[in-house]
Coordinates of C-alpha atoms and ligand atoms in Angstrom, one line a residue:
Chain A
X277 CA -16.1 -20.0 -13.2
X278 CA -13.9 -21.9 -10.7
X279 CA -13.4 -25.0 -12.8
X280 CA -11.7 -22.9 -15.5
X281 CA -9.3 -21.0 -13.3
X282 CA -5.7 -21.5 -14.3
X283 CA -3.3 -23.2 -11.9
X284 CA -0.1 -21.1 -12.3
X285 CA 3.0 -22.8 -10.9
X286 CA 4.4 -21.0 -7.9
X287 CA 8.0 -19.9 -8.3
X288 CA 9.1 -21.6 -5.1
X289 CA 11.8 -19.6 -3.4
X290 CA 14.2 -20.4 -0.6
X291 CA 12.4 -20.8 2.7
X292 CA 9.1 -21.9 1.2
X293 CA 10.0 -25.4 -0.2
X294 CA 8.2 -27.3 2.6
X295 CA 5.1 -25.2 2.4
X296 CA 4.7 -25.9 -1.3
X297 CA 5.6 -29.6 -1.0
X298 CA 2.9 -30.0 1.6
X299 CA 0.2 -28.6 -0.7
X300 CA 0.7 -31.7 -2.9
X301 CA -0.5 -33.7 0.1
X302 CA -3.5 -31.5 0.7
X303 CA -1.9 -29.8 3.7
X304 CA -1.9 -26.1 4.4
X305 CA 1.1 -25.2 6.5
X306 CA 1.6 -22.1 8.6
X307 CA 4.8 -20.9 10.1
X308 CA 4.9 -19.9 13.8
X309 CA 7.4 -18.4 16.1
X310 CA 9.1 -20.7 18.5
X311 CA 9.8 -17.8 20.8
X312 CA 6.5 -15.9 21.0
X313 CA 4.1 -18.4 19.4
X314 CA 2.6 -16.0 16.8
X315 CA 1.4 -17.6 13.6
X316 CA 3.3 -16.1 10.7
X317 CA 1.8 -15.1 7.2
X318 CA 3.0 -15.1 4.5
X319 CA 5.4 -17.9 5.6
X320 CA 8.9 -16.7 6.2
X321 CA 11.7 -17.9 8.5
X322 CA 11.5 -14.8 10.6
X323 CA 8.9 -13.6 13.1
X324 CA 7.7 -10.1 12.3
X325 CA 6.0 -9.9 15.6
X326 CA 9.1 -10.2 17.8
X327 CA 12.1 -10.3 15.4
X328 CA 13.0 -13.9 16.2
X329 CA 14.8 -16.1 13.6
X330 CA 13.5 -19.2 15.4
X331 CA 10.4 -20.4 13.5
X332 CA 8.8 -23.7 12.5
X333 CA 5.9 -25.2 10.5
X334 CA 2.6 -26.4 11.7
X335 CA -0.5 -27.6 9.9
X336 CA -3.4 -25.2 9.7
X337 CA -7.1 -26.2 10.1
X338 CA -7.9 -25.1 6.5
X339 CA -11.0 -23.3 7.8
X340 CA -11.8 -19.7 7.8
X341 CA -14.2 -16.9 6.8
X342 CA -14.1 -14.4 4.0
X343 CA -12.6 -11.1 5.2
X344 CA -13.1 -9.3 1.9
X345 CA -13.5 -10.1 -1.8
X346 CA -13.8 -8.7 -5.2
X347 CA -15.4 -10.2 -8.3
X348 CA -13.0 -9.5 -11.2
X349 CA -14.8 -8.7 -14.4
X350 CA -11.8 -7.3 -16.4
X351 CA -8.4 -8.9 -16.2
X352 CA -5.2 -8.8 -18.1
X353 CA -3.7 -11.8 -16.2
X354 CA -2.9 -14.7 -18.6
X355 CA -5.2 -17.7 -17.9
X356 CA -7.4 -15.7 -15.6
X357 CA -8.6 -13.4 -18.3
X358 CA -10.2 -16.4 -19.9
X359 CA -12.0 -17.3 -16.7
X360 CA -14.0 -14.2 -16.0
X361 CA -15.7 -13.4 -13.7
X362 CA -13.7 -14.9 -10.8
X363 CA -13.3 -14.1 -7.2
X364 CA -10.1 -12.8 -5.4
X365 CA -10.4 -12.7 -1.7
X366 CA -8.7 -12.5 1.7
X367 CA -9.7 -15.4 3.8
X368 CA -9.2 -15.0 7.6
X369 CA -7.9 -18.4 8.7
X370 CA -9.1 -19.8 12.0
X371 CA -5.5 -19.4 13.2
X372 CA -5.7 -15.6 12.6
X373 CA -3.8 -14.7 9.4
X374 CA -5.7 -13.2 6.5
X375 CA -4.6 -14.9 3.3
X376 CA -5.0 -13.9 -0.3
X377 CA -6.7 -16.5 -2.4
X378 CA -9.6 -17.3 -4.7
X379 CA -13.1 -18.4 -3.7
X380 CA -14.2 -21.3 -5.9
X381 CA -17.1 -23.8 -6.3
X382 CA -19.5 -20.9 -5.8
X383 CA -21.4 -18.4 -8.0
X384 CA -19.4 -15.2 -7.6
X385 CA -22.6 -13.4 -6.8
X386 CA -23.2 -15.6 -3.8
X387 CA -19.9 -14.7 -2.1
X388 CA -20.3 -12.5 1.1
X389 CA -18.0 -11.1 3.7
X390 CA -18.0 -13.4 6.7
X391 CA -18.9 -16.5 4.7
X392 CA -17.4 -19.7 6.2
X393 CA -15.0 -21.4 3.8
X394 CA -12.6 -24.3 3.8
X395 CA -9.4 -25.0 1.8
X396 CA -9.3 -27.0 -1.4
X397 CA -6.1 -27.7 -3.4
X398 CA -5.8 -27.4 -7.2
X399 CA -2.9 -29.4 -8.6
X400 CA -0.4 -27.4 -10.7
X401 CA 1.0 -30.6 -12.2
X402 CA 4.5 -29.5 -11.0
X403 CA 4.6 -31.2 -7.6
X404 CA 2.5 -28.7 -5.7
X405 CA -1.0 -27.2 -5.6
X406 CA -2.8 -23.9 -5.1
X407 CA -4.7 -23.3 -1.9
X408 CA -8.1 -22.0 -2.7
X409 CA -11.3 -21.9 -0.7
X410 CA -14.8 -23.1 -1.2
X411 CA -18.0 -22.5 0.8
X412 CA -18.0 -24.6 4.0
X413 CA -21.5 -25.9 4.6
X414 CA -20.4 -27.8 7.7
X415 CA -19.5 -24.5 9.5
X416 CA -23.1 -23.6 9.9
X417 CA -24.0 -27.1 11.3
X418 CA -21.5 -26.5 14.1
X419 CA -23.4 -23.7 15.5
Chain B
X807 CA 21.2 22.5 9.9
X808 CA 24.4 20.6 10.6
X809 CA 24.4 16.9 11.4
X810 CA 27.7 17.2 13.2
X811 CA 27.5 15.3 16.5
X812 CA 23.8 14.7 16.0
X813 CA 23.9 11.0 15.1
X814 CA 26.0 7.9 16.1
X815 CA 26.4 4.4 14.7
X816 CA 25.4 2.1 17.5
X817 CA 25.4 -1.4 15.9
X818 CA 27.1 -3.3 13.1
X819 CA 26.8 -6.8 11.6
X820 CA 28.4 -8.6 8.7
X821 CA 26.8 -11.8 7.6
X822 CA 29.2 -14.7 8.3
X823 CA 28.4 -16.7 5.1
X824 CA 29.9 -16.2 1.7
X825 CA 27.6 -18.6 -0.3
X826 CA 23.9 -18.6 0.5
X827 CA 22.0 -20.7 -2.1
X828 CA 19.1 -21.7 0.3
X829 CA 17.8 -18.3 1.6
X830 CA 15.9 -15.5 0.0
X831 CA 17.3 -12.0 -0.2
X832 CA 14.7 -10.9 2.3
X833 CA 15.8 -13.5 4.8
X834 CA 19.4 -12.3 4.5
X835 CA 18.2 -8.7 5.0
X836 CA 16.4 -9.9 8.2
X837 CA 19.4 -11.8 9.5
X838 CA 21.8 -8.9 9.1
X839 CA 19.2 -6.5 10.6
X840 CA 18.8 -8.8 13.6
X841 CA 22.6 -9.0 14.0
X842 CA 23.1 -5.2 13.9
X843 CA 20.3 -4.5 16.3
X844 CA 21.5 -7.2 18.7
X845 CA 25.0 -5.6 18.5
X846 CA 23.5 -2.3 19.4
X847 CA 21.3 -3.8 22.2
X848 CA 18.2 -2.7 20.3
X849 CA 15.2 -4.7 18.9
X850 CA 13.1 -4.5 15.8
X851 CA 10.4 -2.7 17.6
X852 CA 12.8 0.2 18.3
X853 CA 13.3 0.8 14.6
X854 CA 11.4 3.8 13.2
X855 CA 13.4 4.4 10.0
X856 CA 14.6 2.1 7.3
X857 CA 17.1 2.7 4.5
X858 CA 17.7 0.3 1.6
X859 CA 18.8 0.1 -2.0
X860 CA 17.4 -1.9 -4.9
X861 CA 18.4 -5.2 -3.3
X862 CA 15.4 -4.9 -1.0
X863 CA 12.5 -5.6 -3.3
X864 CA 9.8 -3.0 -4.0
X865 CA 11.7 0.0 -2.5
X866 CA 11.3 -0.2 1.3
X867 CA 7.9 -1.7 1.2
X868 CA 8.8 -5.4 0.8
X869 CA 11.2 -5.6 3.8
X870 CA 9.1 -3.4 6.0
X871 CA 6.3 -5.9 5.5
X872 CA 8.7 -8.9 5.8
X873 CA 10.3 -7.7 9.1
X874 CA 7.1 -6.1 10.5
X875 CA 8.8 -2.7 10.9
X876 CA 6.7 0.2 12.0
X877 CA 8.2 3.1 10.0
X878 CA 7.8 6.8 9.9
X879 CA 10.8 7.6 7.9
X880 CA 12.2 5.7 4.8
X881 CA 14.8 6.2 2.1
X882 CA 15.5 3.8 -0.8
X883 CA 18.1 6.0 -2.5
X884 CA 19.8 3.8 -5.1
X885 CA 23.3 4.9 -6.0
X886 CA 24.9 1.5 -6.6
X887 CA 27.6 0.5 -4.2
X888 CA 27.7 3.9 -2.6
X889 CA 24.1 3.6 -1.5
X890 CA 24.8 2.6 2.1
X891 CA 27.2 5.5 2.7
X892 CA 24.5 7.8 1.4
X893 CA 22.0 6.1 3.7
X894 CA 24.1 6.7 6.7
X895 CA 24.3 10.4 5.8
X896 CA 20.6 10.6 5.1
X897 CA 19.9 8.8 8.4
X898 CA 22.0 11.3 10.3
X899 CA 20.2 14.2 8.6
X900 CA 16.9 12.6 9.4
X901 CA 17.8 12.1 13.0
X902 CA 19.2 15.6 13.3
X903 CA 15.9 16.9 12.0
X904 CA 13.9 14.9 14.5
X905 CA 12.4 12.7 11.9
X906 CA 13.4 9.4 13.5
X907 CA 15.5 8.0 16.3
X908 CA 16.6 4.5 15.3
X909 CA 17.5 4.1 11.6
X910 CA 18.2 0.6 10.2
X911 CA 20.3 0.3 7.0
X912 CA 20.5 -3.2 5.3
X913 CA 22.1 -4.7 2.3
X914 CA 21.8 -8.3 0.9
X915 CA 22.4 -10.1 -2.4
X916 CA 23.3 -13.5 -3.7
X917 CA 25.5 -13.0 -6.8
X918 CA 27.2 -16.4 -6.3
X919 CA 24.0 -18.3 -6.1
X920 CA 21.4 -16.4 -8.1
X921 CA 21.5 -14.3 -11.2
X922 CA 21.7 -10.6 -10.5
X923 CA 19.5 -8.9 -13.0
X924 CA 16.8 -6.5 -13.7
X925 CA 13.3 -7.1 -12.4
X926 CA 11.9 -5.2 -9.6
X927 CA 12.6 -7.6 -6.8
X928 CA 15.8 -7.8 -4.9
X929 CA 18.5 -8.4 -7.6
X930 CA 16.9 -11.4 -9.3
X931 CA 14.7 -12.7 -6.4
X932 CA 11.0 -11.9 -6.7
X933 CA 9.7 -9.8 -3.9
X934 CA 9.0 -12.1 -1.0
X935 CA 5.3 -11.5 -1.0
X936 CA 4.9 -12.2 -4.7
X937 CA 5.1 -16.0 -4.2
X938 CA 1.9 -15.9 -2.1
X939 CA 0.0 -13.0 -3.7
X940 CA 0.9 -13.4 -7.4
X941 CA -1.1 -16.5 -8.1
X942 CA -4.7 -15.4 -7.7
X943 CA -5.4 -13.2 -10.7
X944 CA -4.8 -9.8 -9.2
X945 CA -5.3 -7.7 -12.3
X946 CA -3.3 -4.5 -11.6
X947 CA -3.7 -2.2 -8.7
X948 CA -7.5 -2.1 -9.0
X949 CA -8.0 -5.5 -7.6
X950 CA -6.3 -4.6 -4.3
X951 CA -8.2 -1.3 -4.0
X952 CA -11.5 -3.2 -4.7
X953 CA -10.7 -5.6 -1.9
X954 CA -10.4 -2.5 0.4
X955 CA -13.6 -1.0 -0.9
X956 CA -15.6 -4.1 -0.3
X957 CA -14.4 -4.2 3.3
X958 CA -15.0 -0.5 3.9
X959 CA -18.5 -0.9 2.6
X960 CA -19.1 -3.9 4.9
X961 CA -17.8 -2.2 8.0
X962 CA -19.1 1.3 7.5
X963 CA -22.0 1.1 5.0
X964 CA -20.1 3.1 2.4
X965 CA -22.0 3.0 -1.0
X966 CA -21.0 3.0 -4.7
X967 CA -23.0 6.3 -5.0
X968 CA -20.7 7.9 -2.4
X969 CA -17.6 6.7 -4.1
X970 CA -19.0 8.1 -7.4
X971 CA -19.3 11.6 -5.8
X972 CA -15.5 11.7 -5.6
X973 CA -15.3 11.3 -9.4
X974 CA -18.0 13.8 -10.0
X975 CA -16.2 16.4 -7.9
X976 CA -12.9 15.8 -9.8
X977 CA -14.7 16.1 -13.1
X978 CA -16.3 19.4 -12.2
X979 CA -12.7 20.7 -11.7
X980 CA -11.2 18.9 -14.8
X981 CA -13.7 20.7 -17.1
X982 CA -11.7 23.8 -16.5
X983 CA -8.3 22.2 -17.2
X984 CA -7.5 22.3 -21.0
X985 CA -4.8 19.7 -20.5
X986 CA -7.0 17.2 -18.6
X987 CA -7.2 13.8 -20.1
X988 CA -11.0 13.7 -19.3
X989 CA -12.8 17.0 -19.5
X990 CA -16.4 15.8 -19.4
X991 CA -18.5 16.4 -16.3
X992 CA -19.5 13.1 -14.9
X993 CA -22.7 12.3 -13.0
X994 CA -23.1 9.7 -10.3
X995 CA -25.3 7.6 -12.6
X996 CA -22.6 7.7 -15.3
X997 CA -20.0 6.3 -12.9
X998 CA -22.4 3.6 -11.7
X999 CA -23.3 2.7 -15.3
X1000 CA -19.7 2.4 -16.4
X1001 CA -18.4 -1.2 -16.7
X1002 CA -17.6 -3.0 -13.5
X1003 CA -13.8 -3.8 -13.4
X1004 CA -13.4 -5.4 -10.0
X1005 CA -16.5 -5.1 -7.8
X1006 CA -17.4 -2.7 -6.3
X1007 CA -15.1 -0.5 -8.5
X1008 CA -16.4 0.6 -11.9
X1009 CA -14.2 1.9 -14.7
X1010 CA -15.0 5.4 -13.7
X1011 CA -13.9 4.8 -10.1
X1012 CA -10.4 4.4 -11.5
X1013 CA -7.8 7.1 -12.4
X1014 CA -6.7 7.8 -15.9
X1015 CA -3.7 6.1 -17.4
X1016 CA -1.4 8.7 -18.8
X1017 CA 2.1 9.3 -19.9
X1018 CA 3.9 12.3 -18.6
X1019 CA 5.7 13.5 -15.5
X1020 CA 6.4 16.5 -13.3
X1021 CA 9.0 18.1 -11.1
X1022 CA 9.4 20.5 -8.1
X1023 CA 12.4 22.5 -6.9
X1024 CA 12.9 22.9 -3.2
X1025 CA 15.3 25.7 -2.1
X1026 CA 16.7 27.2 1.1
X1027 CA 15.0 30.2 2.7
X1028 CA 17.9 32.4 1.6
X1029 CA 17.5 31.4 -2.0
X1030 CA 13.8 31.7 -1.8
X1031 CA 14.1 35.2 -0.4
X1032 CA 16.1 36.4 -3.4
X1033 CA 13.8 35.0 -6.0
X1034 CA 11.1 37.0 -7.7
X1035 CA 8.8 34.1 -7.9
X1036 CA 6.4 33.4 -5.1
X1037 CA 7.3 30.3 -3.2
X1038 CA 5.3 27.8 -1.1
X1039 CA 6.6 27.3 2.3
X1040 CA 7.1 23.8 3.5
X1041 CA 5.4 23.7 6.9
X1042 CA 5.3 20.0 7.9
X1043 CA 5.7 16.5 6.6
X1044 CA 5.0 13.0 7.7
X1045 CA 5.5 9.6 6.2
X1046 CA 4.8 6.0 7.1
X1047 CA 4.7 2.5 5.7
X1048 CA 1.7 0.4 6.4
X1049 CA 1.8 -3.3 5.6
X1050 CA 0.0 -6.6 6.2
X1051 CA 1.0 -6.7 9.8
X1052 CA 2.0 -10.4 9.6
X1053 CA -1.3 -11.3 7.9
X1054 CA -3.5 -9.3 10.3
X1055 CA -4.0 -6.7 7.6
X1056 CA -6.8 -4.2 7.9
X1057 CA -7.8 -2.8 4.5
X1058 CA -10.1 -0.1 6.0
X1059 CA -7.4 2.4 6.8
X1060 CA -4.1 3.7 5.3
X1061 CA -0.7 4.9 6.5
X1062 CA -2.2 8.4 6.6
X1063 CA -3.3 7.7 10.2
X1064 CA 0.4 8.1 11.0
X1065 CA 1.7 10.5 8.4
X1066 CA -1.1 12.9 8.8
X1067 CA -0.8 13.7 12.5
X1068 CA 3.0 14.0 12.2
X1069 CA 2.6 16.5 9.4
X1070 CA 0.0 18.5 11.3
X1071 CA 2.1 18.6 14.4
X1072 CA 5.2 19.7 12.6
X1073 CA 3.3 22.3 10.7
X1074 CA 1.6 23.6 13.8
X1075 CA -1.7 23.9 12.0
X1076 CA -5.1 22.3 12.6
X1077 CA -7.6 20.9 10.2
X1078 CA -9.6 24.2 10.3
X1079 CA -6.5 25.9 8.9
X1080 CA -6.4 23.8 5.7
X1081 CA -7.8 25.7 2.8
X1082 CA -7.2 23.2 0.0
X1083 CA -6.2 19.5 -0.2
X1084 CA -4.6 17.4 -2.9
X1085 CA -5.6 13.9 -2.1
X1086 CA -4.1 10.9 -3.9
X1087 CA -6.9 9.6 -6.0
X1088 CA -5.8 6.4 -7.8
X1089 CA -9.3 5.2 -7.1
X1090 CA -12.3 6.8 -5.5
X1091 CA -12.0 4.6 -2.4
X1092 CA -8.4 6.0 -2.0
X1093 CA -9.9 9.4 -1.4
X1094 CA -12.5 8.2 1.0
X1095 CA -10.1 6.3 3.2
X1096 CA -7.5 9.0 3.1
X1097 CA -9.8 11.8 4.1
X1098 CA -10.9 9.8 7.1
X1099 CA -7.4 8.8 8.1
X1100 CA -6.2 12.4 7.8
X1101 CA -8.9 13.3 10.3
X1102 CA -11.1 15.5 8.1
X1103 CA -14.0 13.3 9.2
X1104 CA -14.7 10.5 11.6
X1105 CA -13.4 7.0 10.6
X1106 CA -16.0 5.3 8.4
X1107 CA -17.9 8.6 7.6
X1108 CA -15.9 9.4 4.5
X1109 CA -18.7 8.4 2.2
X1110 CA -21.1 10.7 3.8
X1111 CA -18.5 13.5 4.1
X1112 CA -18.0 13.8 0.3
X1113 CA -21.7 14.3 -0.4
X1114 CA -23.3 17.7 -1.0
X1115 CA -20.3 19.1 -2.8
X1116 CA -17.9 19.0 0.1
X1117 CA -14.9 18.5 -2.2
X1118 CA -16.0 20.9 -5.0
X1119 CA -14.0 24.1 -5.4
X1120 CA -14.0 26.9 -4.8
X1121 CA -16.8 27.0 -2.2
X1122 CA -17.0 23.4 -0.9
X1123 CA -16.0 22.8 2.7
X1124 CA -12.8 21.1 1.6
X1125 CA -11.9 21.8 -2.0
X1126 CA -9.7 19.0 -3.4
X1127 CA -7.8 18.1 -6.6
X1128 CA -8.7 21.3 -8.5
X1129 CA -6.6 20.2 -11.5
X1130 CA -9.0 17.2 -12.0
X1131 CA -6.7 14.9 -10.1
X1132 CA -5.7 11.5 -11.2
X1133 CA -9.3 10.6 -11.7
X1134 CA -9.7 13.0 -14.6
X1135 CA -6.6 15.0 -15.3
X1136 CA -3.3 13.1 -15.1
X1137 CA -1.7 10.2 -13.4
X1138 CA 1.7 10.2 -15.0
X1139 CA 3.7 6.9 -14.9
X1140 CA 0.8 5.5 -12.8
X1141 CA 2.1 7.6 -9.9
X1142 CA 0.1 10.6 -8.7
X1143 CA 2.1 12.1 -5.9
X1144 CA 4.0 14.7 -8.0
X1145 CA 0.8 16.3 -9.5
X1146 CA -0.6 16.4 -6.0
X1147 CA 2.2 18.7 -4.8
X1148 CA 2.1 20.8 -8.0
X1149 CA -1.6 21.7 -7.8
X1150 CA -1.3 22.5 -4.1
X1151 CA 1.5 25.0 -5.0
X1152 CA -0.7 26.5 -7.8
X1153 CA -3.4 27.1 -5.2
X1154 CA -1.1 28.7 -2.7
X1155 CA 0.3 31.0 -5.5
X1156 CA -3.3 31.9 -6.5
X1157 CA -2.5 30.4 -9.9
X1158 CA -5.1 27.6 -10.1
X1159 CA -7.8 28.1 -12.8
X1160 CA -10.0 31.0 -11.7
X1161 CA -13.1 28.8 -11.7
X1162 CA -11.5 26.6 -9.0
X1163 CA -9.1 28.9 -7.2
X1164 CA -9.8 28.8 -3.5
X1165 CA -10.1 32.4 -2.2
X1166 CA -7.3 33.4 0.2
X1167 CA -5.7 30.0 0.0
X1168 CA -2.9 30.2 2.6
X1169 CA -2.5 26.6 3.9
X1170 CA -2.7 23.5 1.7
X1171 CA -2.1 19.8 2.2
X1172 CA -0.9 17.3 -0.4
X1173 CA -1.1 13.6 0.3
X1174 CA 0.6 10.7 -1.6
X1175 CA -0.1 7.0 -1.6
X1176 CA 2.0 4.2 -3.0
X1177 CA 1.7 0.5 -3.3
X1178 CA -1.6 -1.3 -2.5
X1179 CA -4.0 0.4 -0.1
X1180 CA -3.9 -1.0 3.4
X1181 CA -1.9 -4.0 2.4
X1182 CA 1.7 -2.9 1.6
X1183 CA 1.8 0.9 1.1
X1184 CA 3.6 4.1 1.6
X1185 CA 1.8 7.2 2.8
X1186 CA 3.2 10.7 2.9
X1187 CA 1.6 14.0 3.9
X1188 CA 3.0 17.4 3.1
X1189 CA 1.6 20.7 4.5
X1190 CA 2.5 23.9 2.8
X1191 CA 1.7 27.5 3.2
X1192 CA 2.1 30.9 1.5
X1193 CA 5.4 32.7 2.1
X1194 CA 3.9 34.5 5.1
X1195 CA 2.0 31.5 6.5
Ligands
ZN1991 ZN1 7.9 -14.1 17.6

């Protein structure tokens, strides 16, 4: 389960260095457009909503809900194939974007669409961390 | 048709830098696109066609997603350094044919700063999405289609039994195809009892993995008239790219919502005129979503639509994939679009297997799907008819 998921090191590319550096400090950054204000995902120095090249970072809340998920029972992915079954999901962030990730710290059979989740970071050992999501018990208490 | 005088170059832009170590290929594509559009006095939202070569990533899909382009015409012809000349020509043809109005052509590369090499993404760069989607254990295409299936079930109540009916129908056809990879007739229970791969998709919700290939020849009316062989007439075509919409992706529908209506309009036919359909069937969910998006049933009702033998030839309401489709017959090179066209032509010629030949088949539709459903995908719809259709 989640404790055995591999932590592959992201191949950080130009334009995403700050995003990945922030993960080492437990921060999930989003890009947004300085002209139209739209949050941008995946992060890129370009606004696909209006075509602007003026964009900047801001820190996301790290909270969201499960938009959809799948429990993977067969996998050819190195590392992951030794961690079956595991959950791949899209989480809808409170800021709007739907982000591909894993759901962890939860029995795969207990994951549901709409489940509140919050971000956790798994250290890659290479100066950054993977943003994954776990059930968020505090979300229910808010309501 | 001549393109003479039917298209004009309205904007140009050359990137001012000669060494760019700190930007991705996609960013440079976006910068030159912004420059050329500004030069023309146009914006990204005006663009309906995109032309690129192998520098762009995964064909046109990566940059359409990156730049948020809404596309109904694409061309990623790769002819090395001559590609962009070809693209201008193709763009003019497409504009002359009424396929698009604003065609964007881009090139980017960083041979001074990054190794140019093989790999599918942008001359050495990974595709720009890979950095954020390649970390989570996506195990081939099935994981992405499973994510779509879960959401479709959640929103519309679609069931695994309904998905399985698609496999059953395909298998009823494949039993008559001596070349089919799988010739056994499946039951719903068999599909549900097959191993779960990525929930909710079982092994038997997935297409076969086969080597092979296919080809078609398209000719002019004059050539066609002089041939002894019966031809299928191209009546209409539509294409679109659907992507993640800047993270607001919706996995419950496909680009067929755009390509389908364009094909129907060009062909001048209605759904009631369609005698046979080849529907891309990489997975059972692909068929359900595509049938809805092409308008053969209401959105969300695809699961119910395929019950009661709707798809089963020759007498179902909408016979599909009479060769057994990708689910049972063949999915050469993991790409099923070619065989979709081929079986539709067989039907129009009356040369499908007699057990599955649709009587008086005069209008047929073939639909292709590429990439990952709902998330970053190409959709193309082709409507064909008999020679006198
Ligand atoms: Zn913007």
